[in-house]
mmCIF file of C-alpha atoms in Angstrom:
data_model
loop_
_atom_site.group_PDB
_atom_site.id
_atom_site.type_symbol
_atom_site.label_atom_id
_atom_site.label_comp_id
_atom_site.label_asym_id
_atom_site.label_seq_id
_atom_site.Cartn_x
_atom_site.Cartn_y
_atom_site.Cartn_z
ATOM 1 C CA MET A 1093 -2.246 128.721 42.624
ATOM 2 C CA SER A 1094 -0.862 130.845 40.012
ATOM 3 C CA HIS A 1095 0.179 129.312 36.559
ATOM 4 C CA LEU A 1096 3.721 130.548 36.980
ATOM 5 C CA CYS A 1097 4.121 128.608 40.517
ATOM 6 C CA LEU A 1098 2.404 125.020 38.739
ATOM 7 C CA TYR A 1099 4.799 125.560 36.054
ATOM 8 C CA GLY A 1100 7.872 125.921 37.956
ATOM 9 C CA SER A 1101 6.508 122.618 40.262
ATOM 10 C CA ARG A 1102 6.722 121.082 37.120
ATOM 11 C CA ILE A 1103 9.705 122.222 35.629
ATOM 12 C CA ARG A 1104 11.299 121.173 39.190
ATOM 13 C CA SER A 1105 9.445 117.648 38.816
ATOM 14 C CA ALA A 1106 11.007 117.160 35.644
ATOM 15 C CA LEU A 1107 14.593 118.178 36.556
ATOM 16 C CA VAL A 1108 14.413 115.472 39.157
ATOM 17 C CA MET A 1109 12.894 112.629 37.018
ATOM 18 C CA ILE A 1110 16.062 113.849 34.799
ATOM 19 C CA VAL A 1111 19.084 114.000 37.519
ATOM 20 C CA ALA A 1112 17.362 110.148 38.283
ATOM 21 C CA LEU A 1113 17.679 109.011 34.410
ATOM 22 C CA ILE A 1114 20.848 110.216 34.246
ATOM 23 C CA SER A 1115 22.498 108.644 37.682
ATOM 24 C CA SER A 1116 20.534 105.537 36.778
ATOM 25 C CA PHE A 1117 22.187 105.340 33.734
ATOM 26 C CA ALA A 1118 25.543 105.921 35.101
ATOM 27 C CA ALA A 1119 24.876 102.813 37.494
ATOM 28 C CA GLN A 1120 23.880 100.911 35.008
ATOM 29 C CA GLY A 1121 27.575 101.670 32.633
ATOM 30 C CA ASP A 1122 29.418 101.083 36.517
ATOM 31 C CA GLU A 1123 27.574 97.261 36.129
ATOM 32 C CA LEU A 1124 30.053 94.345 35.206
ATOM 33 C CA VAL A 1125 28.258 93.362 31.901
ATOM 34 C CA LEU A 1126 28.982 89.208 31.089
ATOM 35 C CA PRO A 1127 27.813 87.366 27.942
ATOM 36 C CA PRO A 1128 25.473 84.375 29.230
ATOM 37 C CA ALA A 1129 27.670 81.253 30.322
ATOM 38 C CA GLU A 1130 26.703 78.174 28.491
ATOM 39 C CA PHE A 1131 26.073 74.924 30.668
ATOM 40 C CA SER A 1132 28.706 73.277 28.576
ATOM 41 C CA GLY A 1133 31.448 75.523 29.774
ATOM 42 C CA LEU A 1134 31.840 73.379 32.841
ATOM 43 C CA ALA A 1135 34.966 72.374 34.060
ATOM 44 C CA GLN A 1136 36.572 69.509 32.163
ATOM 45 C CA PRO A 1137 36.403 66.297 33.236
ATOM 46 C CA GLY A 1138 39.833 64.990 34.943
ATOM 47 C CA THR A 1139 39.945 68.776 36.176
ATOM 48 C CA VAL A 1140 41.591 69.312 39.266
ATOM 49 C CA ILE A 1141 40.449 72.243 41.456
ATOM 50 C CA ARG A 1142 42.276 73.270 44.825
ATOM 51 C CA TRP A 1143 40.304 75.565 47.472
ATOM 52 C CA ILE A 1144 40.101 76.894 50.450
ATOM 53 C CA ASP A 1145 37.255 76.622 53.266
ATOM 54 C CA GLN A 1146 36.717 78.353 56.205
ATOM 55 C CA ASP A 1147 38.906 76.867 58.767
ATOM 56 C CA GLY A 1148 41.896 77.437 57.050
ATOM 57 C CA LYS A 1149 41.703 73.609 55.264
ATOM 58 C CA LYS A 1150 42.635 73.060 52.044
ATOM 59 C CA HIS A 1151 41.084 70.665 49.793
ATOM 60 C CA GLU A 1152 40.714 69.852 46.172
ATOM 61 C CA THR A 1153 38.283 68.266 43.375
ATOM 62 C CA THR A 1154 38.722 66.568 40.389
ATOM 63 C CA ILE A 1155 35.821 66.846 38.078
ATOM 64 C CA GLY A 1156 33.930 63.850 36.483
ATOM 65 C CA GLU A 1157 32.176 63.458 33.874
ATOM 66 C CA PRO A 1158 28.687 64.712 33.268
ATOM 67 C CA ASP A 1159 25.731 62.507 32.507
ATOM 68 C CA GLY A 1160 23.404 65.392 31.046
ATOM 69 C CA PHE A 1161 22.215 68.213 33.691
ATOM 70 C CA VAL A 1162 23.675 65.907 36.498
ATOM 71 C CA VAL A 1163 26.908 67.163 37.024
ATOM 72 C CA LYS A 1164 29.804 64.865 39.262
ATOM 73 C CA TRP A 1165 32.691 65.676 41.116
ATOM 74 C CA SER A 1166 34.721 64.146 43.913
ATOM 75 C CA THR A 1167 36.393 66.256 46.936
ATOM 76 C CA ASP A 1168 39.064 64.605 48.939
ATOM 77 C CA GLY A 1169 38.245 61.079 47.556
ATOM 78 C CA THR A 1170 33.789 61.537 48.479
ATOM 79 C CA GLY A 1171 31.573 61.903 45.249
ATOM 80 C CA HIS A 1172 29.169 64.188 44.491
ATOM 81 C CA SER A 1173 26.689 65.309 42.719
ATOM 82 C CA ASN A 1174 23.556 67.589 41.636
ATOM 83 C CA TYR A 1175 21.937 68.422 38.836
ATOM 84 C CA ALA A 1176 22.316 71.734 36.851
ATOM 85 C CA ARG A 1177 25.067 72.575 38.985
ATOM 86 C CA PHE A 1178 22.567 74.170 41.607
ATOM 87 C CA ALA A 1179 20.055 71.959 42.137
ATOM 88 C CA ASN A 1180 19.517 68.940 44.890
ATOM 89 C CA ILE A 1181 20.174 65.774 42.916
ATOM 90 C CA GLU A 1182 16.850 65.387 45.433
ATOM 91 C CA ILE A 1183 14.489 67.228 42.562
ATOM 92 C CA PRO A 1184 12.005 65.142 41.102
ATOM 93 C CA VAL A 1185 11.575 64.698 37.219
ATOM 94 C CA GLU A 1186 9.022 67.569 37.011
ATOM 95 C CA ALA A 1187 10.812 70.246 38.172
ATOM 96 C CA LYS A 1188 14.251 69.400 35.806
ATOM 97 C CA PRO A 1189 12.664 71.447 33.195
ATOM 98 C CA GLY A 1190 12.282 74.386 35.038
ATOM 99 C CA VAL A 1191 15.712 74.103 36.412
ATOM 100 C CA GLU A 1192 17.547 73.390 33.320
ATOM 101 C CA VAL A 1193 16.168 77.119 32.108
ATOM 102 C CA LEU A 1194 18.732 78.258 34.437
ATOM 103 C CA TRP A 1195 21.685 78.031 31.879
ATOM 104 C CA PRO A 1196 22.635 80.079 30.292
ATOM 105 C CA LEU A 1197 23.479 81.578 33.091
ATOM 106 C CA ARG A 1198 22.197 85.238 32.775
ATOM 107 C CA VAL A 1199 20.963 87.979 35.397
ATOM 108 C CA GLY A 1200 17.187 87.135 36.649
ATOM 109 C CA ASN A 1201 17.421 83.814 35.858
ATOM 110 C CA SER A 1202 15.513 81.706 38.518
ATOM 111 C CA THR A 1203 13.699 78.831 39.416
ATOM 112 C CA SER A 1204 12.111 77.441 42.262
ATOM 113 C CA TYR A 1205 10.719 73.537 43.142
ATOM 114 C CA VAL A 1206 9.948 71.123 46.434
ATOM 115 C CA TYR A 1207 12.036 68.009 46.910
ATOM 116 C CA THR A 1208 12.586 65.542 49.839
ATOM 117 C CA SER A 1209 15.380 64.270 51.519
ATOM 118 C CA GLU A 1210 15.623 61.673 54.582
ATOM 119 C CA GLY A 1211 12.067 61.971 55.056
ATOM 120 C CA ASP A 1212 11.949 65.961 55.107
ATOM 121 C CA GLU A 1213 10.280 68.307 52.065
ATOM 122 C CA TYR A 1214 11.918 71.763 51.451
ATOM 123 C CA SER A 1215 11.195 73.772 49.204
ATOM 124 C CA VAL A 1216 13.915 75.858 47.205
ATOM 125 C CA MET A 1217 14.471 79.195 45.493
ATOM 126 C CA ILE A 1218 17.591 79.364 43.022
ATOM 127 C CA THR A 1219 18.098 82.600 41.288
ATOM 128 C CA VAL A 1220 21.096 84.672 39.327
ATOM 129 C CA VAL A 1221 21.153 87.820 41.388
ATOM 130 C CA GLY A 1222 24.012 89.536 39.503
ATOM 131 C CA THR A 1223 27.622 89.866 38.542
ATOM 132 C CA GLU A 1224 30.798 90.404 40.602
ATOM 133 C CA SER A 1225 34.277 91.165 40.053
ATOM 134 C CA VAL A 1226 35.703 89.041 43.216
ATOM 135 C CA THR A 1227 39.241 88.566 44.233
ATOM 136 C CA VAL A 1228 40.028 85.458 45.914
ATOM 137 C CA PRO A 1229 43.755 83.779 46.593
ATOM 138 C CA ALA A 1230 43.761 82.218 42.360
ATOM 139 C CA GLY A 1231 43.119 85.848 41.758
ATOM 140 C CA THR A 1232 40.416 88.268 40.459
ATOM 141 C CA PHE A 1233 37.729 86.682 38.345
ATOM 142 C CA ASP A 1234 34.339 88.354 36.494
ATOM 143 C CA THR A 1235 31.441 86.108 38.338
ATOM 144 C CA TYR A 1236 27.323 85.591 38.053
ATOM 145 C CA VAL A 1237 25.954 85.541 41.382
ATOM 146 C CA VAL A 1238 23.913 82.791 42.482
ATOM 147 C CA SER A 1239 21.674 82.377 45.538
ATOM 148 C CA TYR A 1240 20.026 79.415 46.712
ATOM 149 C CA ASP A 1241 17.538 79.939 49.451
ATOM 150 C CA SER A 1242 16.061 76.738 50.599
ATOM 151 C CA ARG A 1243 12.868 75.941 53.867
ATOM 152 C CA ALA A 1244 11.757 73.091 55.268
ATOM 153 C CA THR A 1245 8.295 72.837 54.685
ATOM 154 C CA GLU A 1246 7.250 71.765 58.290
ATOM 155 C CA GLY A 1247 9.580 73.660 61.126
ATOM 156 C CA ASP A 1248 11.427 76.648 60.865
ATOM 157 C CA TRP A 1249 14.931 75.309 59.535
ATOM 158 C CA THR A 1250 16.129 77.973 56.775
ATOM 159 C CA GLY A 1251 19.081 77.651 54.455
ATOM 160 C CA LYS A 1252 20.711 80.166 52.183
ATOM 161 C CA GLY A 1253 23.951 79.940 49.783
ATOM 162 C CA ARG A 1254 25.289 82.365 47.386
ATOM 163 C CA TYR A 1255 27.488 81.153 44.833
ATOM 164 C CA TRP A 1256 30.658 82.963 42.433
ATOM 165 C CA TRP A 1257 30.453 81.191 39.306
ATOM 166 C CA SER A 1258 33.151 82.064 36.807
ATOM 167 C CA PRO A 1259 32.608 81.200 33.205
ATOM 168 C CA GLN A 1260 36.616 81.050 33.026
ATOM 169 C CA VAL A 1261 37.291 78.763 35.732
ATOM 170 C CA GLY A 1262 34.018 76.695 34.831
ATOM 171 C CA TRP A 1263 33.360 75.993 38.406
ATOM 172 C CA LEU A 1264 32.688 77.672 41.477
ATOM 173 C CA VAL A 1265 35.603 80.526 42.780
ATOM 174 C CA LYS A 1266 33.478 81.374 45.904
ATOM 175 C CA TYR A 1267 30.924 80.190 48.247
ATOM 176 C CA GLU A 1268 28.818 80.810 51.216
ATOM 177 C CA TRP A 1269 26.351 78.886 53.472
ATOM 178 C CA VAL A 1270 24.283 79.741 56.527
ATOM 179 C CA THR A 1271 21.731 77.391 58.166
ATOM 180 C CA SER A 1272 18.840 78.849 60.791
ATOM 181 C CA ASN A 1273 21.096 76.025 62.655
ATOM 182 C CA LYS A 1274 23.902 79.022 62.845
ATOM 183 C CA GLU A 1275 25.799 75.986 60.737
ATOM 184 C CA ALA A 1276 28.467 77.990 58.365
ATOM 185 C CA GLU A 1277 30.621 77.174 55.407
ATOM 186 C CA SER A 1278 32.219 78.716 52.796
ATOM 187 C CA GLY A 1279 35.507 77.966 50.416
ATOM 188 C CA GLU A 1280 37.606 80.060 48.071
ATOM 189 C CA LEU A 1281 39.624 78.743 45.079
ATOM 190 C CA LEU A 1282 43.322 78.832 45.389
ATOM 191 C CA GLY A 1283 44.064 77.125 42.256
ATOM 192 C CA SER A 1284 42.724 75.159 38.999
ATOM 193 C CA SER A 1285 44.868 72.821 36.641
ATOM 194 C CA ALA A 1286 42.255 74.650 34.131
ATOM 195 C CA VAL A 1287 43.579 77.953 34.638
ATOM 196 C CA THR A 1288 46.970 79.325 35.356
ATOM 197 C CA SER A 1289 47.361 81.063 38.513
ATOM 198 C CA GLN A 1290 46.752 84.516 38.258
ATOM 199 C CA VAL A 1291 47.334 85.240 41.930
ATOM 200 C CA THR A 1292 49.702 88.563 42.654
ATOM 201 C CA THR A 1293 51.366 90.089 45.489
ATOM 202 C CA VAL A 1294 48.793 91.951 47.998
ATOM 203 C CA ASP A 1295 49.890 95.587 48.559
ATOM 204 C CA PRO A 1296 50.424 95.614 52.022
ATOM 205 C CA SER A 1297 49.172 98.691 52.515
ATOM 206 C CA THR A 1298 45.869 97.331 51.707
ATOM 207 C CA LEU A 1299 46.029 94.032 54.528
ATOM 208 C CA PRO A 1300 44.476 96.592 57.500
ATOM 209 C CA GLN A 1301 41.309 97.293 55.696
ATOM 210 C CA ARG A 1302 40.993 94.089 54.202
ATOM 211 C CA ILE A 1303 41.726 91.880 57.620
ATOM 212 C CA TYR A 1304 39.045 94.238 58.951
ATOM 213 C CA ASP A 1305 36.635 93.988 57.043
ATOM 214 C CA HIS A 1306 36.915 90.194 56.056
ATOM 215 C CA VAL A 1307 36.621 89.293 59.902
ATOM 216 C CA MET A 1308 33.727 92.031 60.637
ATOM 217 C CA ALA A 1309 31.942 90.014 57.663
ATOM 218 C CA THR A 1310 32.397 86.891 59.448
ATOM 219 C CA ALA A 1311 31.629 87.650 62.257
ATOM 220 C CA LEU A 1312 28.538 89.173 61.680
ATOM 221 C CA SER A 1313 27.179 86.736 59.111
ATOM 222 C CA GLU A 1314 27.347 83.745 62.245
ATOM 223 C CA LYS A 1315 25.750 86.243 64.746
ATOM 224 C CA VAL A 1316 22.903 86.594 62.420
ATOM 225 C CA GLY A 1317 22.635 83.673 60.871
ATOM 226 C CA ARG A 1318 23.143 84.669 57.227
ATOM 227 C CA SER A 1319 25.569 86.282 54.614
ATOM 228 C CA ILE A 1320 26.266 89.830 55.094
ATOM 229 C CA THR A 1321 26.052 92.623 52.712
ATOM 230 C CA SER A 1322 29.049 94.943 51.491
ATOM 231 C CA GLN A 1323 26.326 97.523 52.212
ATOM 232 C CA GLU A 1324 25.366 96.433 55.341
ATOM 233 C CA LEU A 1325 28.781 95.841 56.528
ATOM 234 C CA ILE A 1326 29.515 100.124 56.634
ATOM 235 C CA GLY A 1327 26.270 100.301 57.584
ATOM 236 C CA GLN A 1328 25.167 100.633 61.511
ATOM 237 C CA THR A 1329 22.048 98.466 61.444
ATOM 238 C CA ASN A 1330 24.034 95.265 62.068
ATOM 239 C CA PRO A 1331 23.448 93.242 65.401
ATOM 240 C CA TYR A 1332 27.499 94.215 66.241
ATOM 241 C CA ARG A 1333 26.916 97.989 65.542
ATOM 242 C CA ARG A 1334 24.672 98.866 68.609
ATOM 243 C CA LYS A 1335 24.441 101.175 71.697
ATOM 244 C CA GLU A 1336 26.549 99.131 73.876
ATOM 245 C CA ARG A 1337 30.354 101.518 74.807
ATOM 246 C CA ASN A 1338 33.578 99.494 75.173
ATOM 247 C CA LYS A 1339 33.130 96.916 72.724
ATOM 248 C CA ALA A 1340 36.395 95.008 71.139
ATOM 249 C CA LEU A 1341 36.432 91.936 68.605
ATOM 250 C CA ALA A 1342 39.949 90.201 68.284
ATOM 251 C CA ALA A 1343 40.194 87.571 65.922
ATOM 252 C CA CYS A 1344 42.934 84.261 64.775
ATOM 253 C CA LEU A 1345 43.555 84.300 61.724
ATOM 254 C CA ILE A 1346 45.372 82.242 59.154
ATOM 255 C CA PHE A 1347 46.777 83.432 55.650
ATOM 256 C CA ALA A 1348 47.024 81.150 52.663
ATOM 257 C CA GLY A 1349 49.948 81.850 50.748
ATOM 258 C CA ASP A 1350 53.051 84.202 50.664
ATOM 259 C CA SER A 1351 51.120 86.427 48.663
ATOM 260 C CA LEU A 1352 49.035 87.314 52.244
ATOM 261 C CA SER A 1353 45.889 87.316 49.470
ATOM 262 C CA GLY A 1354 43.925 84.156 51.198
ATOM 263 C CA ILE A 1355 42.832 85.276 54.698
ATOM 264 C CA GLY A 1356 40.616 82.588 56.857
ATOM 265 C CA VAL A 1357 39.276 83.194 60.302
ATOM 266 C CA ARG A 1358 39.913 80.471 62.832
ATOM 267 C CA TYR A 1359 38.281 82.092 65.672
ATOM 268 C CA TRP A 1360 36.922 85.860 67.123
ATOM 269 C CA PHE A 1361 35.690 86.407 70.383
ATOM 270 C CA MET A 1362 33.630 89.613 70.689
ATOM 271 C CA THR A 1363 33.675 91.184 74.508
ATOM 272 C CA TYR A 1364 31.572 94.340 75.436
ATOM 273 C CA GLU A 1365 29.034 95.607 78.706
ATOM 274 C CA ASN A 1366 30.373 96.939 81.930
ATOM 275 C CA ARG A 1367 34.027 97.084 81.186
ATOM 276 C CA THR A 1368 36.450 100.396 80.617
ATOM 277 C CA SER A 1369 38.007 100.617 76.956
ATOM 278 C CA ARG A 1370 41.333 99.151 78.156
ATOM 279 C CA GLU A 1371 39.509 96.280 79.587
ATOM 280 C CA ALA A 1372 37.361 95.054 76.331
ATOM 281 C CA ARG A 1373 40.389 95.336 74.574
ATOM 282 C CA GLY A 1374 42.440 93.208 76.903
ATOM 283 C CA GLU A 1375 39.737 90.721 77.241
ATOM 284 C CA ALA A 1376 38.658 90.081 73.774
ATOM 285 C CA THR A 1377 42.805 89.587 73.170
ATOM 286 C CA LYS A 1378 43.475 87.518 76.022
ATOM 287 C CA ASN A 1379 41.040 85.246 74.753
ATOM 288 C CA CYS A 1380 41.332 85.093 71.254
ATOM 289 C CA ARG A 1381 45.582 84.485 72.137
ATOM 290 C CA TYR A 1382 44.374 81.383 74.125
ATOM 291 C CA ARG A 1383 43.482 79.746 71.022
ATOM 292 C CA GLU A 1384 46.572 80.653 68.931
ATOM 293 C CA ARG A 1385 48.107 77.404 69.598
ATOM 294 C CA ASP A 1386 44.993 75.264 68.941
ATOM 295 C CA PHE A 1387 44.045 76.722 65.856
ATOM 296 C CA GLY A 1388 47.745 77.279 64.847
ATOM 297 C CA CYS A 1389 46.628 81.062 63.500
ATOM 298 C CA THR A 1390 48.028 84.569 64.624
ATOM 299 C CA CYS A 1391 45.825 86.980 66.733
ATOM 300 C CA PHE A 1392 45.169 90.326 66.175
ATOM 301 C CA LEU A 1393 42.773 92.956 67.410
ATOM 302 C CA VAL A 1394 40.477 94.263 64.929
ATOM 303 C CA ASP A 1395 37.985 96.533 65.807
ATOM 304 C CA VAL A 1396 37.352 98.658 69.430
ATOM 305 C CA ASN A 1397 34.584 100.716 69.321
ATOM 306 C CA ASP A 1398 33.283 100.251 65.989
ATOM 307 C CA GLU A 1399 37.188 101.628 64.548
ATOM 308 C CA ASN A 1400 39.696 99.157 63.044
ATOM 309 C CA VAL A 1401 42.673 98.778 64.880
ATOM 310 C CA VAL A 1402 44.251 96.224 62.974
ATOM 311 C CA ALA A 1403 47.754 96.572 63.176
ATOM 312 C CA SER A 1404 50.079 98.378 60.333
ATOM 313 C CA ASP A 1405 51.056 97.028 57.615
ATOM 314 C CA GLU A 1406 54.983 96.612 58.734
ATOM 315 C CA GLU A 1407 53.274 94.990 62.013
ATOM 316 C CA LEU A 1408 51.362 92.752 59.754
ATOM 317 C CA LEU A 1409 54.231 91.499 57.598
ATOM 318 C CA ALA A 1410 56.483 90.815 60.546
ATOM 319 C CA ARG A 1411 54.213 89.048 62.462
ATOM 320 C CA VAL A 1412 52.710 86.864 59.785
ATOM 321 C CA LYS A 1413 56.057 85.941 58.447
ATOM 322 C CA ARG A 1414 57.923 85.237 61.892
#
């Protein structure tokens, strides 16, 4: 090999490294940077948090007086508590110092422990995985994203949670929880007595895509038993985007408030295999509409053959406001 070729190869390698570094710095510049969130920043005792769950049911949580790192609250009259806000109240004494160092919240903070509940032993890993500006019915909030991964030491049960913690609210503004038993819960903030409402009217032209993304994420999360990332949602590797032809998905939806900013999925129905495209659309819609009266929701055809077919914004407004 000539010296010229060798130097050319080295120059190309150097240029590749420089481009990669520039791209890395550019990506870092787009990241949401938050100051560390102190444990003392929890919502004050007596603060009322209003939120809506995955079924569209509204709840009210009242924050209690903390006892050291023991956090207390009541939801719809039922008392709850945990340790350092993210750990189980049954955490053993020796594991508490490791959990306490999650605070102040910073990206990368992590802890793990083993605890026993009702005779069963579980291992837990809690990690502050990043920051995110998230929009919920109460508005848009800058948050720390905390993951909670639990596993039974005997058997194959697992549970995965994802929590969006807002320093402004001093509480969660969104959460998702899924188990290997296909149990799923989620909730979003409707409002807090400590925070001025940030609700603004949603641009109707964004509704078709918002509904499509929300329904697809919900349906796919239930199919795989865990939360679906935005990258997976737009990718081609998730379970719904398989090779079957003429598949369709319809969902029965509710909306939180006149702003239409809160979209709740009450029921969804997916169909595919050995049907024409028209038959798939018809069956998915028919099965979905059977649930409208039962669940007090409105049925929409959402996806046909991996294409967003949600009605136009004018049709949506007419149907939802009827």
